[in-house]
Tab-separated table of C-alpha atoms and ligand atoms in Angstrom:
chain	number	residue	atom	x	y	z
F	1	UNK	CA	-20.158	-23.070	-9.980
F	2	UNK	CA	-22.656	-25.514	-11.487
F	3	UNK	CA	-26.079	-24.619	-10.221
F	4	UNK	CA	-27.525	-28.041	-11.114
F	5	UNK	CA	-25.250	-29.561	-8.466
F	6	UNK	CA	-26.597	-27.206	-5.822
F	7	UNK	CA	-29.350	-28.466	-3.550
F	8	UNK	CA	-32.880	-27.163	-3.526
F	9	UNK	CA	-35.197	-26.270	-0.704
F	10	UNK	CA	-36.336	-28.060	1.398
F	11	UNK	CA	-33.485	-30.601	1.085
F	12	UNK	CA	-30.965	-27.794	1.077
F	13	UNK	CA	-31.311	-25.265	3.874
F	14	UNK	CA	-28.308	-22.888	3.987
F	15	UNK	CA	-29.328	-21.767	7.474
F	16	UNK	CA	-28.330	-25.186	8.898
F	17	UNK	CA	-24.684	-24.183	8.814
F	18	UNK	CA	-25.335	-20.751	10.345
F	19	UNK	CA	-26.733	-21.991	13.634
F	20	UNK	CA	-23.716	-21.402	15.836
F	21	UNK	CA	-20.425	-19.528	15.792
F	22	UNK	CA	-18.510	-22.813	15.761
F	23	UNK	CA	-20.408	-24.082	12.717
F	24	UNK	CA	-20.058	-20.760	10.937
F	25	UNK	CA	-16.304	-20.739	11.527
F	26	UNK	CA	-16.028	-24.322	10.313
F	27	UNK	CA	-17.404	-23.407	6.887
F	28	UNK	CA	-16.004	-19.883	6.658
F	29	UNK	CA	-14.359	-19.394	3.251
F	30	UNK	CA	-12.137	-16.424	4.068
F	31	UNK	CA	-9.898	-15.626	7.005
F	32	UNK	CA	-8.519	-12.309	8.068
F	33	UNK	CA	-5.259	-12.722	9.928
F	34	UNK	CA	-2.654	-10.313	11.266
F	35	UNK	CA	-0.113	-12.239	9.193
F	36	UNK	CA	-1.408	-10.651	5.987
F	37	UNK	CA	-1.339	-7.034	7.229
F	38	UNK	CA	1.082	-4.262	6.300
F	39	UNK	CA	1.216	-0.944	8.205
F	40	UNK	CA	2.163	2.236	6.291
F	41	UNK	CA	4.338	4.659	8.289
F	42	UNK	CA	5.547	8.206	7.499
F	43	UNK	CA	9.001	9.316	8.570
F	44	UNK	CA	10.470	12.824	8.762
F	45	UNK	CA	13.653	14.230	10.304
F	46	UNK	CA	14.127	15.203	13.925
F	47	UNK	CA	13.695	13.612	17.326
F	48	UNK	CA	10.548	13.012	19.372
F	49	UNK	CA	8.408	14.287	16.502
F	50	UNK	CA	4.859	12.930	16.398
F	51	UNK	CA	2.879	15.258	14.167
F	52	UNK	CA	-0.779	14.280	13.739
F	53	UNK	CA	-2.303	14.233	10.256
F	54	UNK	CA	-5.611	16.012	10.508
F	55	UNK	CA	-7.762	13.882	8.217
F	56	UNK	CA	-6.181	10.595	9.323
F	57	UNK	CA	-6.838	10.126	13.048
F	58	UNK	CA	-4.243	7.836	14.625
F	59	UNK	CA	-1.722	8.423	11.815
F	60	UNK	CA	1.346	10.629	12.338
F	61	UNK	CA	4.447	11.965	10.680
F	62	UNK	CA	7.101	10.466	12.921
F	63	UNK	CA	10.783	11.070	13.509
F	64	UNK	CA	12.848	7.856	13.246
F	65	UNK	CA	12.956	7.280	17.035
F	66	UNK	CA	9.166	7.589	17.308
F	67	UNK	CA	8.625	5.514	14.177
F	68	UNK	CA	10.677	2.757	15.749
F	69	UNK	CA	8.220	2.696	18.666
F	70	UNK	CA	5.195	2.380	16.394
F	71	UNK	CA	6.915	-0.273	14.291
F	72	UNK	CA	7.774	-2.243	17.434
F	73	UNK	CA	4.175	-1.960	18.660
F	74	UNK	CA	2.872	-3.197	15.310
F	75	UNK	CA	5.262	-6.126	15.352
F	76	UNK	CA	4.344	-6.976	18.955
F	77	UNK	CA	0.671	-7.040	17.917
F	78	UNK	CA	1.494	-9.510	15.141
F	79	UNK	CA	1.864	-7.254	12.080
F	80	UNK	CA	4.755	-8.704	10.044
F	81	UNK	CA	5.567	-5.754	7.749
F	82	UNK	CA	5.590	-1.984	7.430
F	83	UNK	CA	5.507	0.195	4.315
F	84	UNK	CA	7.761	3.214	4.723
F	85	UNK	CA	7.196	6.693	3.220
F	86	UNK	CA	9.718	9.496	3.636
F	87	UNK	CA	9.224	13.234	4.025
F	88	UNK	CA	12.511	15.006	3.276
F	89	UNK	CA	13.608	18.372	4.690
F	90	UNK	CA	14.309	19.714	1.208
F	91	UNK	CA	12.761	19.138	-2.203
F	92	UNK	CA	14.293	19.855	-5.612
F	93	UNK	CA	13.758	19.236	-9.339
F	94	UNK	CA	15.778	15.989	-9.374
F	95	UNK	CA	14.269	14.443	-6.207
F	96	UNK	CA	17.819	14.024	-4.907
F	97	UNK	CA	16.563	13.267	-1.384
F	98	UNK	CA	14.933	10.115	-2.729
F	99	UNK	CA	18.218	8.374	-3.482
F	100	UNK	CA	20.596	10.121	-1.063
F	101	UNK	CA	22.706	7.587	0.811
F	102	UNK	CA	21.743	9.254	4.062
F	103	UNK	CA	18.222	10.239	3.029
F	104	UNK	CA	15.422	10.018	5.565
F	105	UNK	CA	14.171	6.637	4.308
F	106	UNK	CA	17.662	5.142	4.028
F	107	UNK	CA	18.529	6.214	7.610
F	108	UNK	CA	15.278	4.853	8.956
F	109	UNK	CA	15.611	1.543	7.131
F	110	UNK	CA	19.054	1.044	8.685
F	111	UNK	CA	17.665	1.839	12.131
F	112	UNK	CA	14.682	-0.502	11.717
F	113	UNK	CA	16.767	-3.407	10.435
F	114	UNK	CA	19.214	-2.961	13.330
F	115	UNK	CA	16.576	-2.715	16.063
F	116	UNK	CA	13.804	-4.922	14.664
F	117	UNK	CA	15.562	-7.338	12.292
F	118	UNK	CA	12.560	-9.663	11.993
F	119	UNK	CA	10.146	-6.937	10.889
F	120	UNK	CA	9.828	-6.796	7.099
F	121	UNK	CA	10.593	-3.318	5.834
F	122	UNK	CA	8.982	-2.420	2.528
F	123	UNK	CA	9.864	0.975	1.085
F	124	UNK	CA	7.602	3.025	-1.124
F	125	UNK	CA	9.621	4.019	-4.182
F	126	UNK	CA	8.471	7.297	-5.698
F	127	UNK	CA	9.748	10.787	-6.338
F	128	UNK	CA	6.723	12.978	-5.536
F	129	UNK	CA	7.634	13.622	-1.892
F	130	UNK	CA	11.116	14.698	-3.004
F	131	UNK	CA	10.212	16.808	-6.048
F	132	UNK	CA	9.618	20.540	-5.560
F	133	UNK	CA	6.628	20.277	-7.935
F	134	UNK	CA	5.115	17.228	-6.228
F	135	UNK	CA	4.816	15.051	-9.328
F	136	UNK	CA	6.005	11.442	-9.448
F	137	UNK	CA	8.360	12.018	-12.394
F	138	UNK	CA	10.737	14.443	-14.024
F	139	UNK	CA	8.862	17.491	-15.359
F	140	UNK	CA	9.538	19.314	-18.603
F	141	UNK	CA	8.003	22.740	-18.968
F	142	UNK	CA	7.389	24.387	-22.311
F	143	UNK	CA	4.966	26.893	-23.874
F	144	UNK	CA	2.095	24.437	-23.918
F	145	UNK	CA	2.503	23.681	-20.201
F	146	UNK	CA	4.267	20.914	-18.337
F	147	UNK	CA	4.767	17.254	-19.134
F	148	UNK	CA	5.816	14.394	-16.883
F	149	UNK	CA	8.644	12.611	-18.708
F	150	UNK	CA	8.593	8.832	-18.539
F	151	UNK	CA	11.988	7.456	-19.514
F	152	UNK	CA	14.212	10.005	-17.735
F	153	UNK	CA	12.262	9.198	-14.567
F	154	UNK	CA	13.120	5.495	-14.720
F	155	UNK	CA	16.789	6.028	-13.902
F	156	UNK	CA	15.925	8.029	-10.790
F	157	UNK	CA	13.427	5.418	-9.638
F	158	UNK	CA	15.945	2.612	-10.118
F	159	UNK	CA	18.525	4.608	-8.223
F	160	UNK	CA	16.030	5.253	-5.398
F	161	UNK	CA	15.048	1.595	-5.131
F	162	UNK	CA	18.630	0.353	-5.082
F	163	UNK	CA	19.575	2.885	-2.400
F	164	UNK	CA	16.735	1.556	-0.234
F	165	UNK	CA	17.879	-2.022	-0.725
F	166	UNK	CA	21.503	-1.089	-0.035
F	167	UNK	CA	20.283	0.368	3.280
F	168	UNK	CA	18.588	-2.952	4.100
F	169	UNK	CA	15.013	-2.766	2.749
F	170	UNK	CA	13.480	-6.223	2.387
F	171	UNK	CA	11.128	-5.300	-0.472
F	172	UNK	CA	10.721	-2.249	-2.686
F	173	UNK	CA	7.331	-0.961	-3.804
F	174	UNK	CA	7.330	1.378	-6.826
F	175	UNK	CA	4.203	3.558	-6.780
F	176	UNK	CA	4.864	6.113	-9.527
F	177	UNK	CA	3.021	4.444	-12.458
F	178	UNK	CA	5.686	5.289	-15.074
F	179	UNK	CA	5.807	2.713	-17.887
F	180	UNK	CA	8.734	0.322	-17.622
F	181	UNK	CA	9.721	1.170	-14.033
F	182	UNK	CA	9.560	-2.409	-12.760
F	183	UNK	CA	11.997	-3.548	-15.434
F	184	UNK	CA	14.311	-0.613	-14.768
F	185	UNK	CA	14.304	-1.350	-11.041
F	186	UNK	CA	14.736	-5.120	-11.508
F	187	UNK	CA	17.704	-4.597	-13.836
F	188	UNK	CA	19.381	-2.171	-11.489
F	189	UNK	CA	18.867	-4.398	-8.445
F	190	UNK	CA	20.218	-7.418	-10.332
F	191	UNK	CA	23.186	-5.454	-11.628
F	192	UNK	CA	24.107	-4.575	-8.038
F	193	UNK	CA	23.715	-8.161	-6.874
F	194	UNK	CA	20.325	-7.727	-5.152
F	195	UNK	CA	18.775	-10.541	-7.168
F	196	UNK	CA	16.820	-11.885	-4.177
F	197	UNK	CA	15.001	-8.662	-3.280
F	198	UNK	CA	11.318	-8.843	-4.282
F	199	UNK	CA	9.402	-6.037	-5.980
F	200	UNK	CA	5.875	-5.252	-4.826
F	201	UNK	CA	4.541	-3.103	-7.634
F	202	UNK	CA	1.651	-0.688	-7.384
F	203	UNK	CA	0.522	-2.317	-10.631
F	204	UNK	CA	-3.005	-0.942	-10.945
F	205	UNK	CA	-2.957	2.420	-9.222
F	206	UNK	CA	-5.901	4.621	-10.064
F	207	UNK	CA	-6.013	8.426	-10.152
F	208	UNK	CA	-8.318	8.495	-7.159
F	209	UNK	CA	-9.977	11.130	-5.010
F	210	UNK	CA	-9.570	8.665	-2.136
F	211	UNK	CA	-5.911	9.713	-1.771
F	212	UNK	CA	-6.767	13.199	-0.459
F	213	UNK	CA	-5.710	12.871	3.196
F	214	UNK	CA	-2.522	10.978	2.225
F	215	UNK	CA	-1.172	13.965	0.339
F	216	UNK	CA	-1.138	15.942	3.576
F	217	UNK	CA	0.550	13.016	5.295
F	218	UNK	CA	3.287	12.642	2.694
F	219	UNK	CA	3.323	16.341	1.715
F	220	UNK	CA	3.209	15.204	-1.887
F	221	UNK	CA	0.332	17.117	-3.479
F	222	UNK	CA	1.259	18.245	-7.028
F	223	UNK	CA	1.818	22.002	-7.269
F	224	UNK	CA	0.150	22.094	-10.696
F	225	UNK	CA	-2.066	19.786	-12.731
F	226	UNK	CA	-2.966	16.328	-11.500
F	227	UNK	CA	-1.727	12.744	-11.842
F	228	UNK	CA	-4.133	11.599	-14.546
F	229	UNK	CA	-1.411	11.402	-17.196
F	230	UNK	CA	0.258	8.550	-15.334
F	231	UNK	CA	-2.190	7.058	-12.825
F	232	UNK	CA	-5.086	5.019	-14.205
F	233	UNK	CA	-8.556	6.193	-15.187
F	234	UNK	CA	-11.035	4.851	-12.591
F	235	UNK	CA	-13.274	3.763	-15.482
F	236	UNK	CA	-10.857	1.092	-16.720
F	237	UNK	CA	-10.816	-2.532	-15.582
F	238	UNK	CA	-9.395	-4.281	-18.671
F	239	UNK	CA	-6.537	-1.802	-18.778
F	240	UNK	CA	-5.784	-2.634	-15.142
F	241	UNK	CA	-5.225	-6.249	-16.208
F	242	UNK	CA	-2.807	-5.100	-18.929
F	243	UNK	CA	-0.929	-2.954	-16.407
F	244	UNK	CA	-0.621	-5.941	-14.085
F	245	UNK	CA	0.497	-8.218	-16.939
F	246	UNK	CA	3.142	-5.684	-17.902
F	247	UNK	CA	4.523	-5.483	-14.371
F	248	UNK	CA	4.593	-9.267	-14.007
F	249	UNK	CA	6.525	-9.585	-17.260
F	250	UNK	CA	8.949	-6.925	-16.056
F	251	UNK	CA	9.630	-8.813	-12.845
F	252	UNK	CA	7.056	-7.841	-10.217
F	253	UNK	CA	6.794	-10.501	-7.495
F	254	UNK	CA	3.676	-9.095	-5.831
F	255	UNK	CA	1.104	-6.876	-7.565
F	256	UNK	CA	-1.085	-4.281	-5.920
F	257	UNK	CA	-4.454	-2.714	-6.595
F	258	UNK	CA	-4.966	0.767	-5.113
F	259	UNK	CA	-7.398	1.972	-3.740
F	260	UNK	CA	-9.082	-1.111	-2.312
F	261	UNK	CA	-12.734	-0.777	-1.359
F	262	UNK	CA	-14.009	0.999	-4.482
F	263	UNK	CA	-11.941	-1.347	-6.701
F	264	UNK	CA	-12.756	-4.817	-5.365
F	265	UNK	CA	-13.846	-5.934	-8.843
F	266	UNK	CA	-10.393	-5.075	-10.186
F	267	UNK	CA	-8.784	-6.911	-7.282
F	268	UNK	CA	-10.880	-9.971	-8.016
F	269	UNK	CA	-10.045	-9.920	-11.706
F	270	UNK	CA	-6.324	-9.489	-11.048
F	271	UNK	CA	-6.214	-12.406	-8.626
F	272	UNK	CA	-8.340	-14.645	-10.843
F	273	UNK	CA	-6.459	-13.798	-14.032
F	274	UNK	CA	-2.861	-14.032	-12.809
F	275	UNK	CA	-2.904	-15.932	-9.513
F	276	UNK	CA	0.045	-13.857	-8.353
F	277	UNK	CA	0.452	-12.735	-4.755
F	278	UNK	CA	-1.868	-9.740	-4.713
F	279	UNK	CA	-2.006	-6.770	-2.360
F	280	UNK	CA	-4.825	-4.319	-1.681
F	281	UNK	CA	-4.092	-0.831	-0.356
F	282	UNK	CA	-6.870	0.490	1.839
F	283	UNK	CA	-6.134	4.166	1.286
F	284	UNK	CA	-6.301	7.302	3.387
F	285	UNK	CA	-9.865	8.351	2.602
F	286	UNK	CA	-11.140	4.845	3.349
F	287	UNK	CA	-9.519	5.247	6.758
F	288	UNK	CA	-10.798	8.821	7.163
F	289	UNK	CA	-14.397	7.914	6.325
F	290	UNK	CA	-14.505	5.110	8.870
F	291	UNK	CA	-12.855	7.256	11.552
F	292	UNK	CA	-15.141	10.229	10.908
F	293	UNK	CA	-18.342	8.214	10.997
F	294	UNK	CA	-17.168	6.258	14.046
F	295	UNK	CA	-16.298	9.481	15.899
F	296	UNK	CA	-19.933	10.577	15.458
F	297	UNK	CA	-21.175	7.255	16.715
F	298	UNK	CA	-22.724	6.497	13.329
F	299	UNK	CA	-20.901	3.235	12.717
F	300	UNK	CA	-19.051	0.615	14.740
F	301	UNK	CA	-15.402	1.281	13.816
F	302	UNK	CA	-14.132	-2.150	14.672
F	303	UNK	CA	-16.890	-4.088	12.923
F	304	UNK	CA	-16.809	-1.919	9.795
F	305	UNK	CA	-13.018	-2.078	9.570
F	306	UNK	CA	-12.870	-5.852	9.993
F	307	UNK	CA	-15.673	-6.393	7.476
F	308	UNK	CA	-14.007	-4.118	4.911
F	309	UNK	CA	-10.651	-5.894	5.213
F	310	UNK	CA	-12.356	-9.283	5.052
F	311	UNK	CA	-14.054	-8.145	1.830
F	312	UNK	CA	-10.633	-7.301	0.356
F	313	UNK	CA	-9.389	-10.771	1.275
F	314	UNK	CA	-12.524	-12.352	-0.222
F	315	UNK	CA	-12.074	-10.373	-3.443
F	316	UNK	CA	-8.568	-11.806	-3.823
F	317	UNK	CA	-6.097	-9.878	-1.686
F	318	UNK	CA	-3.412	-11.979	-0.045
F	319	UNK	CA	-1.895	-8.907	1.596
F	320	UNK	CA	-3.776	-5.917	2.957
F	321	UNK	CA	-2.093	-2.567	3.510
F	322	UNK	CA	-4.037	-0.589	6.106
F	323	UNK	CA	-3.487	2.302	8.515
F	324	UNK	CA	-5.487	0.284	11.028
F	325	UNK	CA	-3.086	-2.703	10.921
F	326	UNK	CA	-1.971	-2.532	14.559
F	327	UNK	CA	-5.533	-2.065	15.851
F	328	UNK	CA	-6.792	-4.856	13.627
F	329	UNK	CA	-4.066	-7.234	14.802
F	330	UNK	CA	-5.044	-6.489	18.415
F	331	UNK	CA	-8.760	-6.930	17.697
F	332	UNK	CA	-8.124	-10.259	16.001
F	333	UNK	CA	-6.083	-11.439	18.970
F	334	UNK	CA	-8.866	-10.448	21.393
F	335	UNK	CA	-11.361	-12.415	19.320
F	336	UNK	CA	-9.113	-15.491	19.443
F	337	UNK	CA	-8.512	-15.186	23.185
F	338	UNK	CA	-12.188	-14.839	23.974
S	1	ZN	ZN1	4.424	9.557	-6.284
């Protein structure tokens, strides 16, 4: 922006364009619309299961029949897409539930695509929920401790992604942060003829304390150590750009920054640098903080939520993944109808 082209007081009075709601809307630079929202949902086996997640009010582990109801409600409110996470009955050292033909995610994808064919189904592709140790990759233990192996993990991720797509998933979203996973998944999808299925990569995913409540939701907390050997150091912005560049070169169609609110600078840099479709994931603790403060009457839940999501859009997010998607879509509709 060239400051010498900007007016000066008293000729320029910014308040002129703030006088009424109509004027403000006319010059508003950023819009928040239900069309850009994605709702994460957690599925587990059974029927009529709706298990609340303590630190995430309004979020549940759902059996497929119940998940279908929430997905339908989201779609009816105007949310175009869901992001599906699976919680298997059994875990093992090879995450076999992640790529089982009749795994919990695969079953649910088939059900969703049959009952709600217009709803976009994005599947989270990772192994942590399916591994007995809770890490996102294959673990090798030796005298010095345990290591998360990169390359042996890629095959399992590619197999998981292709099994989701074979079941009908519209997009796959790898979240593991192994190096080279986007390429491995792209090659496997292409080999099987799924050349048109887009990849939404968790390109810059930080090792964040803001994921706490999610780990209860997805039952994916690591049994030992932490995820700092594969997820990014919160201190690093330039490295985030390299991670995104890598994923784009490997075939990512949409890139994500996660978490959202504490990383808006990264989001802005990613969008400005690459101009790719960019997603922000407003994570579990962001949701929990708003809900907790709102429950005490300390903040206005609706206003704070809408402002936070608008800030993500302003920073560069085209897509916003939020647990509040259905509520937000309803709130936006009410505002329009008023
Ligand atoms: Zn994981």
